[in-house]
Amino acid sequence: MSDEKNSSVHSVDSQSEKQIAAEQPVAVSESQFDLLSYHEHNAGRLVIDPEEAKIEFGEAVAKKLKLSPDGTKVLWPQPTDDPEDPMNWSDSKKNFQLFIITLGAIVPDFDSGTGIADLFRLAAQFNTTTGEINDRTSNWSIFLLGWGGIFAVMLMRRYGRLPVLWWSQVFALGWIIGCTFAPTLRTFTAMRCLNSVFATCPQVTGLYVVTDMFPFHLQARKLNIWTMGFILSPFLSPFIFGFVVARIDWRWTYGIAAMYGVIVVFMITFFMEETMYDRKLPDPKPIPRPKSRVLNRVQTLLGFTGARMAKYRPNWMEVIFGCVNLVWRPHFLGIIVFEAMVFGFSIGINVTNVVFLGSPPPVGFGFSQFGIAGSYGTPIVAVLIGEVLGRYFNDWVMNFCIRRNNGVFVAEFRLWTCYIAMPLYLCGFLLLGGAIQNHLSIGALVMGWGIAEVAVMINTTAVYAYCNDCFPAHRGEISALINLARTLGGFSVAFFQVPWATKDGALETFGVEGAIVVALFILVVPALQIKGQYLRDRFSA
């Protein structure tokens, strides 16, 4: 694909415009200007228009800036002159790498969601209840998805993206095979939990990969594709395997999930490239490479090259405390708490809807296994719709706001997308709750669930893009902490959602959850838009 051209029409309110206009251009002399790190030092405010760059940086610096192929946007980060710099790869190569990491991002929740399709069969197999299966396996596997990403990011900062990604998926494949043949519930639980810890790596690697390869003005669009992968994945397995388990043994569902894992490992092994490029080093490739391409590939994939490069990268103290150093920043903490609830309640829907759909009235709809499986097509279609809407709306907001702000982009512009997502989220939850409680038509349930998932897709991309713009030097920690927040927000929902809805009605349950999210939105998003510049200046990482 060629470099996308963006155009958009959107408006910002007068208060926000005054705040943004108050941001003064930073005078930078030619001797002081570092092309390779400016986007990090000036995080949250980037000059995008080449004409504005001449005003802010001066003609001498502006002439050195590399622009997009159509000449309308300054590229951040600035590519080097090295053809091996991922920023200089062809569009087809970049998009193929994005395709692979998106396939990988599907694995963790796809594996975890397999247990949703098997819920009733697992309860029968291990002589227990569906609640016990959810509590011991589904909920804890979701919980561990978040923590595995924290450790993956630590290793990636030292050893590179590719070897950590490869090893994690190899181990995850082994554990999902263990689920397939587990003889007891205890063994099955252990295998599911271990699978979650290792499989989660692509869900935190994608932000690195996107920002390693694509310039600022394309990052939100590409992030939208990657986030689609892990938002879509927990619905894919209940949808596909619901039909499978209705006909054959539940172990085949985990066997098929393992086959998908083999495909992902194969793609990473033979086609995934190392996107980490140490552009701040005088020589980004200080370690001599083997002349043999095969040997070089093996050493890079297994981590030998990364181990030799580790001495040029952040030390262990820095990477271990990287998340701690970031999580307390007010503008980051506020937005991830908000996202934790947005995403967390949607995870709860995914885990518990199978109970509502499969249980006999008056608790549920009494659907057959085929009916339950078919209903999970709803969020799949919704996420795809959300991907399309989010892609164009994010570009729309970005381009119009840049034009209104004299060619300068400010991170808080990303949050306008949340204003579209939140009304949809609340409407979706209320409709879904009403459909379950009052046993409305399947059309009402489908519409409610679908609208809610469209909102989750749109909002999640905006949150990732905003955090990425505010902390461009901490992308791994951003990804790991958002991943942890969404799983912490979601794993506990299944413990209380069904009992609560059974006692007081699903409308109250989903209505309260939607109200919590909207309340957090009102408290967090406008405050960040008004005080964003102050917070970025005062609490930059």
Coordinates of C-alpha atoms in Angstrom, one line a residue:
M1 CA 0.0 0.0 0.0
S2 CA 1.1 3.5 -0.6
D3 CA 1.4 6.1 2.2
E4 CA -2.2 7.0 3.1
K5 CA -3.4 10.6 2.6
N6 CA -5.6 12.0 5.3
S7 CA -8.2 14.6 5.2
S8 CA -10.9 15.4 7.8
V9 CA -13.5 17.7 9.1
H10 CA -14.1 18.1 12.9
S11 CA -14.5 20.9 15.4
V12 CA -13.1 21.6 18.8
D13 CA -14.8 23.7 21.4
S14 CA -13.6 27.3 22.1
Q15 CA -12.2 26.5 25.6
S16 CA -10.0 23.8 24.2
E17 CA -8.9 26.0 21.3
K18 CA -7.8 28.8 23.7
Q19 CA -5.8 26.3 25.8
I20 CA -4.1 24.9 22.7
A21 CA -3.4 28.3 21.2
A22 CA -1.7 29.2 24.5
E23 CA 1.0 26.6 23.8
Q24 CA 3.9 28.6 22.6
P25 CA 6.3 27.4 19.8
V26 CA 9.6 26.1 21.2
A27 CA 12.5 28.0 19.8
V28 CA 15.2 25.5 18.7
S29 CA 18.5 26.4 17.2
E30 CA 20.1 24.2 14.6
S31 CA 22.9 23.1 16.9
Q32 CA 20.4 22.1 19.6
F33 CA 17.9 20.3 17.4
D34 CA 18.1 16.5 17.6
L35 CA 16.2 15.0 14.7
L36 CA 16.1 11.5 16.2
S37 CA 14.8 12.4 19.7
Y38 CA 12.8 15.6 19.3
H39 CA 9.5 13.6 19.2
E40 CA 10.3 12.2 22.6
H41 CA 11.5 15.3 24.3
N42 CA 8.5 17.3 23.0
A43 CA 6.0 14.5 23.8
G44 CA 2.4 15.5 23.3
R45 CA 3.0 18.4 21.0
L46 CA 4.4 17.8 17.5
V47 CA 4.8 20.1 14.5
I48 CA 3.2 18.3 11.6
D49 CA 2.9 21.0 8.9
P50 CA 6.2 21.7 7.0
E51 CA 5.4 25.4 6.8
E52 CA 4.9 25.7 10.5
A53 CA 8.2 23.8 11.0
K54 CA 9.9 26.6 9.2
I55 CA 8.4 29.1 11.6
E56 CA 9.2 27.1 14.8
F57 CA 12.5 25.6 13.9
G58 CA 13.9 28.0 11.4
E59 CA 14.7 27.4 7.7
A60 CA 18.0 25.6 8.4
V61 CA 16.4 22.9 10.5
A62 CA 13.2 22.7 8.5
K63 CA 15.2 21.8 5.3
K64 CA 16.6 18.8 7.1
L65 CA 13.2 17.4 8.0
K66 CA 12.0 14.4 6.1
L67 CA 8.4 14.6 4.9
S68 CA 5.7 12.2 3.8
P69 CA 5.7 11.3 0.1
D70 CA 3.0 13.9 -0.6
G71 CA 5.1 16.5 1.2
T72 CA 2.2 17.6 3.5
K73 CA 3.5 16.1 6.9
V74 CA 6.7 16.1 8.8
L75 CA 7.6 12.5 9.8
W76 CA 8.0 11.7 13.5
P77 CA 10.2 10.0 14.4
Q78 CA 12.5 11.1 11.7
P79 CA 13.8 8.2 9.6
T80 CA 17.6 7.7 9.4
D81 CA 19.4 7.2 6.1
D82 CA 19.9 3.5 6.8
P83 CA 17.7 1.3 4.5
E84 CA 17.5 -1.2 7.3
D85 CA 15.7 1.4 9.5
P86 CA 12.1 0.0 9.8
M87 CA 10.8 3.5 9.0
N88 CA 12.4 3.1 5.5
W89 CA 10.9 -0.3 4.8
S90 CA 8.4 -0.6 1.9
D91 CA 4.8 -0.2 2.7
S92 CA 4.1 -3.8 1.7
K93 CA 6.7 -5.1 4.1
K94 CA 5.4 -2.9 6.9
N95 CA 1.8 -4.0 6.4
F96 CA 2.8 -7.6 6.3
Q97 CA 4.6 -7.3 9.6
L98 CA 1.4 -5.6 11.0
F99 CA -0.6 -8.5 9.6
I100 CA 1.6 -11.1 11.5
I101 CA 1.5 -9.2 14.8
T102 CA -2.3 -8.9 14.5
L103 CA -2.5 -12.6 14.0
G104 CA -0.4 -13.1 17.1
A105 CA -2.6 -10.6 19.1
I106 CA -5.6 -12.9 18.4
V107 CA -3.9 -15.9 20.2
P108 CA -4.2 -15.0 23.9
D109 CA -7.9 -14.2 24.1
F110 CA -8.7 -16.7 21.4
D111 CA -7.2 -19.4 23.6
S112 CA -8.8 -18.0 26.7
G113 CA -12.2 -17.7 25.0
T114 CA -12.2 -21.4 23.9
G115 CA -13.3 -22.3 27.4
I116 CA -16.4 -20.2 27.0
A117 CA -17.6 -22.4 24.1
D118 CA -16.8 -25.5 26.2
L119 CA -18.3 -24.2 29.4
F120 CA -21.1 -26.8 29.8
R121 CA -19.0 -29.6 28.4
L122 CA -16.2 -28.9 30.7
A123 CA -18.5 -28.9 33.7
A124 CA -19.8 -32.3 32.7
Q125 CA -16.3 -33.6 31.9
F126 CA -15.0 -32.7 35.4
N127 CA -18.2 -33.3 37.4
T128 CA -18.6 -29.7 38.5
T129 CA -20.7 -26.6 37.8
T130 CA -20.4 -23.9 35.2
G131 CA -19.7 -21.4 37.9
E132 CA -16.8 -23.5 39.2
I133 CA -15.3 -23.7 35.7
N134 CA -15.6 -19.9 35.2
D135 CA -14.1 -19.2 38.6
R136 CA -11.2 -21.6 38.4
T137 CA -10.3 -21.4 34.8
S138 CA -11.8 -18.5 32.7
N139 CA -11.5 -15.8 35.3
W140 CA -8.0 -16.6 36.4
S141 CA -6.7 -17.1 32.8
I142 CA -8.0 -13.6 32.0
F143 CA -6.3 -12.2 35.2
L144 CA -3.0 -13.6 34.2
L145 CA -3.1 -12.2 30.6
G146 CA -2.4 -8.8 32.1
W147 CA 0.6 -9.8 34.3
G148 CA 2.4 -11.8 31.5
G149 CA 2.7 -8.6 29.4
I150 CA 4.6 -6.7 32.2
F151 CA 7.4 -9.3 32.1
A152 CA 7.4 -9.5 28.3
V153 CA 8.0 -5.8 28.0
M154 CA 11.0 -5.9 30.4
L155 CA 12.6 -8.6 28.2
M156 CA 11.8 -6.8 24.9
R157 CA 13.5 -3.6 26.0
R158 CA 16.7 -5.6 26.6
Y159 CA 16.6 -8.3 24.0
G160 CA 14.4 -7.0 21.2
R161 CA 10.9 -7.7 20.0
L162 CA 11.3 -10.8 17.9
P163 CA 13.0 -13.3 20.2
V164 CA 10.6 -12.5 23.1
L165 CA 7.7 -12.8 20.8
W166 CA 8.9 -16.1 19.3
W167 CA 9.7 -17.8 22.6
S168 CA 6.5 -16.7 24.2
Q169 CA 4.4 -18.1 21.4
V170 CA 6.3 -21.4 21.4
F171 CA 5.6 -21.9 25.2
A172 CA 2.0 -20.8 24.8
L173 CA 1.6 -23.4 22.1
G174 CA 2.9 -26.0 24.5
W175 CA 0.5 -25.1 27.2
I176 CA -2.6 -25.0 24.9
I177 CA -1.6 -28.5 23.8
G178 CA -1.6 -29.4 27.5
C179 CA -5.1 -28.1 27.8
T180 CA -6.1 -30.4 25.0
F181 CA -5.0 -33.6 26.8
A182 CA -5.5 -32.5 30.4
P183 CA -6.8 -35.5 32.4
T184 CA -8.0 -33.6 35.5
L185 CA -9.5 -30.2 36.3
R186 CA -6.4 -29.2 38.3
T187 CA -4.1 -30.0 35.3
F188 CA -6.5 -28.2 32.9
T189 CA -6.6 -25.1 35.2
A190 CA -2.8 -25.0 35.4
M191 CA -2.4 -25.3 31.6
R192 CA -4.9 -22.5 30.9
C193 CA -3.2 -20.2 33.4
L194 CA 0.3 -20.9 32.0
N195 CA -1.0 -20.4 28.5
S196 CA -2.3 -17.0 29.4
V197 CA 1.0 -15.8 31.0
F198 CA 3.0 -16.6 27.8
A199 CA 0.4 -16.1 25.1
T200 CA -0.2 -12.4 26.0
C201 CA 3.1 -11.2 24.5
P202 CA 1.6 -10.0 21.1
Q203 CA -0.9 -7.9 22.9
V204 CA 1.9 -5.7 24.2
T205 CA 4.3 -6.1 21.3
G206 CA 1.9 -4.5 18.7
L207 CA 2.3 -0.9 19.9
Y208 CA 6.1 -1.3 19.7
V209 CA 5.9 -2.8 16.2
V210 CA 3.5 -0.1 14.9
T211 CA 5.6 2.8 16.2
D212 CA 8.8 1.2 15.1
M213 CA 7.7 1.1 11.5
F214 CA 5.0 3.8 10.9
P215 CA 5.3 7.6 11.3
F216 CA 3.1 9.5 13.7
H217 CA 0.4 10.5 11.3
L218 CA -0.3 6.8 10.4
Q219 CA 0.1 5.3 13.8
A220 CA -3.6 5.6 15.0
R221 CA -4.8 4.0 11.8
K222 CA -2.4 1.1 12.2
L223 CA -3.1 0.7 15.9
N224 CA -6.7 0.4 15.0
I225 CA -5.9 -2.7 13.0
W226 CA -3.8 -4.3 15.8
T227 CA -6.3 -3.5 18.5
M228 CA -9.0 -5.0 16.4
G229 CA -7.1 -8.3 16.6
F230 CA -7.3 -8.7 20.4
I231 CA -10.7 -7.1 20.8
L232 CA -12.1 -9.5 18.1
S233 CA -10.3 -12.6 19.4
P234 CA -12.4 -13.5 22.6
F235 CA -15.5 -13.7 20.4
L236 CA -14.0 -15.7 17.6
S237 CA -13.5 -18.9 19.7
P238 CA -17.0 -19.0 21.2
F239 CA -18.4 -18.4 17.8
I240 CA -16.4 -21.0 15.9
F241 CA -16.1 -23.6 18.7
G242 CA -19.7 -23.4 19.7
F243 CA -20.6 -25.2 16.5
V244 CA -17.7 -27.6 16.9
V245 CA -18.5 -28.6 20.5
A246 CA -22.1 -29.2 19.6
R247 CA -21.0 -32.1 17.3
I248 CA -17.7 -33.5 18.7
D249 CA -15.7 -33.7 21.8
W250 CA -14.6 -30.5 23.6
R251 CA -10.9 -31.5 23.3
W252 CA -11.0 -30.8 19.6
T253 CA -11.7 -27.2 20.3
Y254 CA -8.4 -26.9 22.1
G255 CA -6.7 -29.0 19.4
I256 CA -7.9 -26.5 16.8
A257 CA -6.7 -23.6 18.9
A258 CA -3.3 -25.3 19.1
M259 CA -3.3 -25.6 15.3
Y260 CA -3.9 -21.9 15.0
G261 CA -1.0 -21.4 17.4
V262 CA 1.2 -23.5 15.1
I263 CA 0.3 -21.2 12.2
V264 CA 1.3 -18.1 14.2
V265 CA 4.6 -19.6 15.3
F266 CA 5.3 -20.6 11.7
M267 CA 4.6 -17.0 10.5
I268 CA 6.8 -15.5 13.2
T269 CA 9.6 -18.0 12.6
F270 CA 9.9 -17.5 8.9
F271 CA 8.5 -14.0 8.1
M272 CA 8.5 -11.7 11.2
E273 CA 11.3 -9.2 11.3
E274 CA 13.0 -7.6 14.2
T275 CA 11.6 -4.0 14.3
M276 CA 13.7 -2.7 17.2
Y277 CA 16.2 -0.2 15.7
D278 CA 18.5 1.5 18.1
R279 CA 18.4 4.8 16.3
K280 CA 19.9 6.8 19.1
L281 CA 23.2 4.9 19.0
P282 CA 26.0 6.4 16.8
D283 CA 26.0 3.0 15.1
P284 CA 22.6 1.3 15.4
K285 CA 24.2 -2.1 14.4
P286 CA 27.3 -2.2 16.6
I287 CA 27.4 -6.0 16.7
P288 CA 29.0 -7.7 13.6
R289 CA 26.5 -10.0 11.8
P290 CA 27.2 -13.4 10.5
K291 CA 27.6 -13.5 6.7
S292 CA 25.2 -16.4 6.5
R293 CA 21.6 -15.1 6.3
V294 CA 20.3 -18.4 7.8
L295 CA 22.7 -18.1 10.8
N296 CA 21.9 -14.4 11.3
R297 CA 18.2 -15.3 11.2
V298 CA 18.6 -18.1 13.8
Q299 CA 20.7 -16.0 16.1
T300 CA 18.1 -13.1 15.9
L301 CA 15.1 -15.4 16.4
L302 CA 16.5 -17.3 19.4
G303 CA 17.8 -14.1 21.1
F304 CA 21.6 -14.5 20.8
T305 CA 21.8 -11.2 18.9
G306 CA 19.6 -9.5 21.4
A307 CA 21.7 -10.8 24.3
R308 CA 24.8 -9.3 22.7
M309 CA 23.0 -6.0 22.1
A310 CA 21.6 -5.8 25.7
K311 CA 24.7 -3.8 26.9
Y312 CA 23.8 -1.0 24.6
R313 CA 20.2 -0.8 25.9
P314 CA 18.5 0.2 29.1
N315 CA 19.8 -1.6 32.2
W316 CA 17.8 -4.0 34.3
M317 CA 17.0 -1.4 37.0
E318 CA 15.4 0.9 34.4
V319 CA 13.3 -1.8 32.7
I320 CA 12.2 -3.4 35.9
F321 CA 10.9 -0.2 37.3
G322 CA 9.7 1.2 34.0
C323 CA 6.0 0.5 34.7
V324 CA 6.2 1.8 38.2
N325 CA 7.8 5.0 36.9
L326 CA 4.9 5.5 34.5
V327 CA 1.8 4.3 36.2
W328 CA 1.5 7.1 38.8
R329 CA 1.5 10.0 36.2
P330 CA -1.9 11.6 36.6
H331 CA -2.8 11.9 32.9
F332 CA -1.9 8.2 32.4
L333 CA -3.5 6.8 35.5
G334 CA -6.7 8.6 34.9
I335 CA -7.2 7.4 31.3
I336 CA -6.2 3.7 32.0
V337 CA -8.7 3.5 34.9
F338 CA -11.3 4.8 32.5
E339 CA -10.3 2.2 29.9
A340 CA -10.1 -0.5 32.5
M341 CA -13.8 -0.2 33.1
V342 CA -14.7 0.3 29.4
F343 CA -12.9 -2.9 28.4
G344 CA -13.4 -4.8 31.6
F345 CA -17.2 -4.8 31.5
S346 CA -17.1 -5.9 27.9
I347 CA -14.9 -8.8 28.9
G348 CA -17.5 -9.6 31.6
I349 CA -20.2 -9.7 28.9
N350 CA -18.2 -12.1 26.9
V351 CA -17.7 -14.5 29.8
T352 CA -21.2 -14.4 31.2
N353 CA -23.4 -14.1 28.1
V354 CA -23.0 -17.8 27.5
V355 CA -24.7 -18.4 30.8
F356 CA -27.5 -16.0 30.1
L357 CA -28.0 -17.4 26.6
G358 CA -27.8 -21.1 27.6
S359 CA -29.6 -21.1 30.9
P360 CA -33.3 -21.9 30.9
P361 CA -35.9 -19.2 31.6
P362 CA -36.4 -17.2 33.8
V363 CA -32.6 -16.6 34.2
G364 CA -31.7 -17.0 30.5
F365 CA -33.0 -17.6 27.0
G366 CA -32.5 -21.4 26.9
F367 CA -30.6 -21.3 23.6
S368 CA -29.1 -24.5 22.1
Q369 CA -25.4 -24.9 21.6
F370 CA -25.9 -23.8 18.0
G371 CA -27.9 -20.7 19.1
I372 CA -25.2 -19.7 21.6
A373 CA -22.5 -20.0 19.0
G374 CA -24.4 -18.1 16.4
S375 CA -25.0 -15.2 18.8
Y376 CA -21.3 -14.7 19.2
G377 CA -21.2 -13.5 15.6
T378 CA -22.7 -10.3 16.8
P379 CA -19.6 -8.8 18.5
I380 CA -17.4 -10.0 15.7
V381 CA -19.4 -7.9 13.2
A382 CA -19.5 -5.1 15.6
V383 CA -15.8 -5.0 16.1
L384 CA -15.2 -4.9 12.3
I385 CA -17.7 -2.0 12.0
G386 CA -15.8 -0.3 14.9
E387 CA -12.5 -0.8 13.1
V388 CA -13.8 1.0 10.0
L389 CA -15.5 3.8 11.9
G390 CA -12.5 4.3 14.2
R391 CA -10.0 4.3 11.3
Y392 CA -11.6 7.1 9.5
F393 CA -12.8 9.1 12.5
N394 CA -9.4 9.2 14.1
D395 CA -7.9 10.4 10.9
W396 CA -10.7 12.9 10.6
V397 CA -10.1 14.3 14.1
M398 CA -6.3 14.4 13.6
N399 CA -6.2 16.3 10.3
F400 CA -8.9 18.8 11.1
C401 CA -7.4 19.6 14.5
I402 CA -3.9 20.0 13.0
R403 CA -5.3 22.5 10.5
R404 CA -7.2 24.4 13.2
N405 CA -4.1 24.5 15.4
N406 CA -1.7 26.0 12.8
G407 CA -0.1 22.7 11.8
V408 CA 0.6 21.5 15.3
F409 CA -0.8 18.3 16.8
V410 CA -1.6 18.1 20.6
A411 CA -2.1 14.7 22.2
E412 CA -5.4 15.7 23.8
F413 CA -7.0 15.9 20.3
R414 CA -7.1 12.1 20.3
L415 CA -9.7 12.1 23.1
W416 CA -12.5 13.7 21.0
T417 CA -13.1 10.2 19.7
C418 CA -14.3 9.2 23.2
Y419 CA -17.2 11.6 22.9
I420 CA -18.5 9.4 20.1
A421 CA -17.9 6.1 21.9
M422 CA -19.6 6.9 25.2
P423 CA -23.2 7.5 24.1
L424 CA -23.0 4.3 22.1
Y425 CA -21.5 2.4 25.1
L426 CA -24.3 3.4 27.4
C427 CA -27.1 2.8 24.9
G428 CA -25.6 -0.7 24.1
F429 CA -25.4 -1.7 27.7
L430 CA -28.9 -0.5 28.6
L431 CA -30.4 -2.3 25.6
L432 CA -28.5 -5.5 26.3
G433 CA -29.6 -5.5 30.0
G434 CA -33.2 -4.8 29.0
A435 CA -33.2 -7.6 26.4
I436 CA -31.9 -10.2 28.9
Q437 CA -34.1 -9.1 31.8
N438 CA -37.3 -8.8 29.8
H439 CA -36.6 -11.6 27.4
L440 CA -37.0 -9.3 24.4
S441 CA -36.4 -10.5 20.9
I442 CA -33.0 -11.8 19.8
G443 CA -32.8 -8.6 17.6
A444 CA -32.7 -6.4 20.7
L445 CA -30.0 -8.5 22.3
V446 CA -27.9 -8.4 19.1
M447 CA -28.3 -4.7 18.7
G448 CA -27.4 -3.9 22.3
W449 CA -24.3 -6.2 22.3
G450 CA -23.2 -5.0 18.9
I451 CA -23.5 -1.3 19.8
A452 CA -21.5 -1.8 23.0
E453 CA -18.7 -3.5 21.2
V454 CA -18.5 -0.8 18.5
A455 CA -18.0 1.7 21.3
V456 CA -15.3 -0.4 22.9
M457 CA -13.4 -0.7 19.6
I458 CA -13.5 3.1 19.0
N459 CA -12.6 4.1 22.5
T460 CA -9.7 1.6 22.9
T461 CA -7.9 2.9 19.8
A462 CA -8.2 6.5 21.0
V463 CA -6.8 5.6 24.5
Y464 CA -3.8 3.8 23.0
A465 CA -3.1 6.6 20.6
Y466 CA -3.4 9.3 23.3
C467 CA -1.0 7.4 25.7
N468 CA 1.4 6.8 22.8
D469 CA 1.5 10.5 22.0
C470 CA 2.1 11.5 25.6
F471 CA 4.8 8.9 26.4
P472 CA 6.6 8.0 23.1
A473 CA 9.7 6.8 25.0
H474 CA 7.6 4.3 27.0
R475 CA 5.5 2.5 24.5
G476 CA 6.1 -1.0 26.0
E477 CA 5.1 0.1 29.5
I478 CA 2.0 1.9 28.0
S479 CA 1.0 -1.3 26.2
A480 CA 1.7 -3.5 29.2
L481 CA -0.2 -1.3 31.7
I482 CA -3.2 -0.9 29.5
N483 CA -3.3 -4.6 28.9
L484 CA -3.1 -5.2 32.7
A485 CA -5.8 -2.6 33.4
R486 CA -8.3 -4.1 31.0
T487 CA -7.8 -7.6 32.3
L488 CA -7.9 -6.5 36.0
G489 CA -11.1 -4.6 35.1
G490 CA -12.6 -7.6 33.4
F491 CA -11.6 -10.8 35.2
S492 CA -13.6 -10.1 38.3
V493 CA -16.8 -9.2 36.5
A494 CA -17.8 -12.8 35.9
F495 CA -17.7 -13.5 39.7
F496 CA -20.6 -11.1 40.4
Q497 CA -22.4 -10.3 37.1
V498 CA -24.6 -13.4 36.8
P499 CA -25.6 -13.6 40.6
W500 CA -26.3 -9.8 40.5
A501 CA -28.4 -10.1 37.4
T502 CA -30.2 -13.1 38.7
K503 CA -31.1 -11.3 41.9
D504 CA -31.9 -7.8 40.8
G505 CA -32.2 -8.0 37.0
A506 CA -29.8 -7.6 34.1
L507 CA -31.1 -4.1 33.3
E508 CA -29.9 -2.9 36.7
T509 CA -26.6 -4.8 36.4
F510 CA -25.7 -3.5 32.9
G511 CA -27.2 -0.1 33.6
V512 CA -25.0 0.4 36.6
E513 CA -21.9 -0.8 34.7
G514 CA -22.7 1.6 31.9
A515 CA -23.2 4.5 34.3
I516 CA -19.8 3.8 36.0
V517 CA -18.1 4.1 32.7
V518 CA -19.9 7.3 31.7
A519 CA -19.2 8.8 35.1
L520 CA -15.4 8.1 34.7
F521 CA -15.5 9.6 31.2
I522 CA -17.0 12.8 32.6
L523 CA -14.5 13.0 35.3
V524 CA -11.4 12.1 33.3
V525 CA -11.6 13.1 29.6
P526 CA -12.7 16.8 29.8
A527 CA -10.1 17.3 32.6
L528 CA -7.4 15.9 30.5
Q529 CA -8.4 18.1 27.6
I530 CA -8.4 21.2 29.7
K531 CA -5.3 20.5 31.8
G532 CA -3.4 18.3 29.4
Q533 CA -0.6 20.7 28.6
Y534 CA 0.0 21.4 32.3
L535 CA 0.0 17.7 33.2
R536 CA 2.4 16.8 30.4
D537 CA 4.8 19.6 31.4
R538 CA 4.6 18.9 35.1
F539 CA 4.6 15.1 35.0
S540 CA 6.5 14.1 31.9
A541 CA 8.2 10.7 32.1

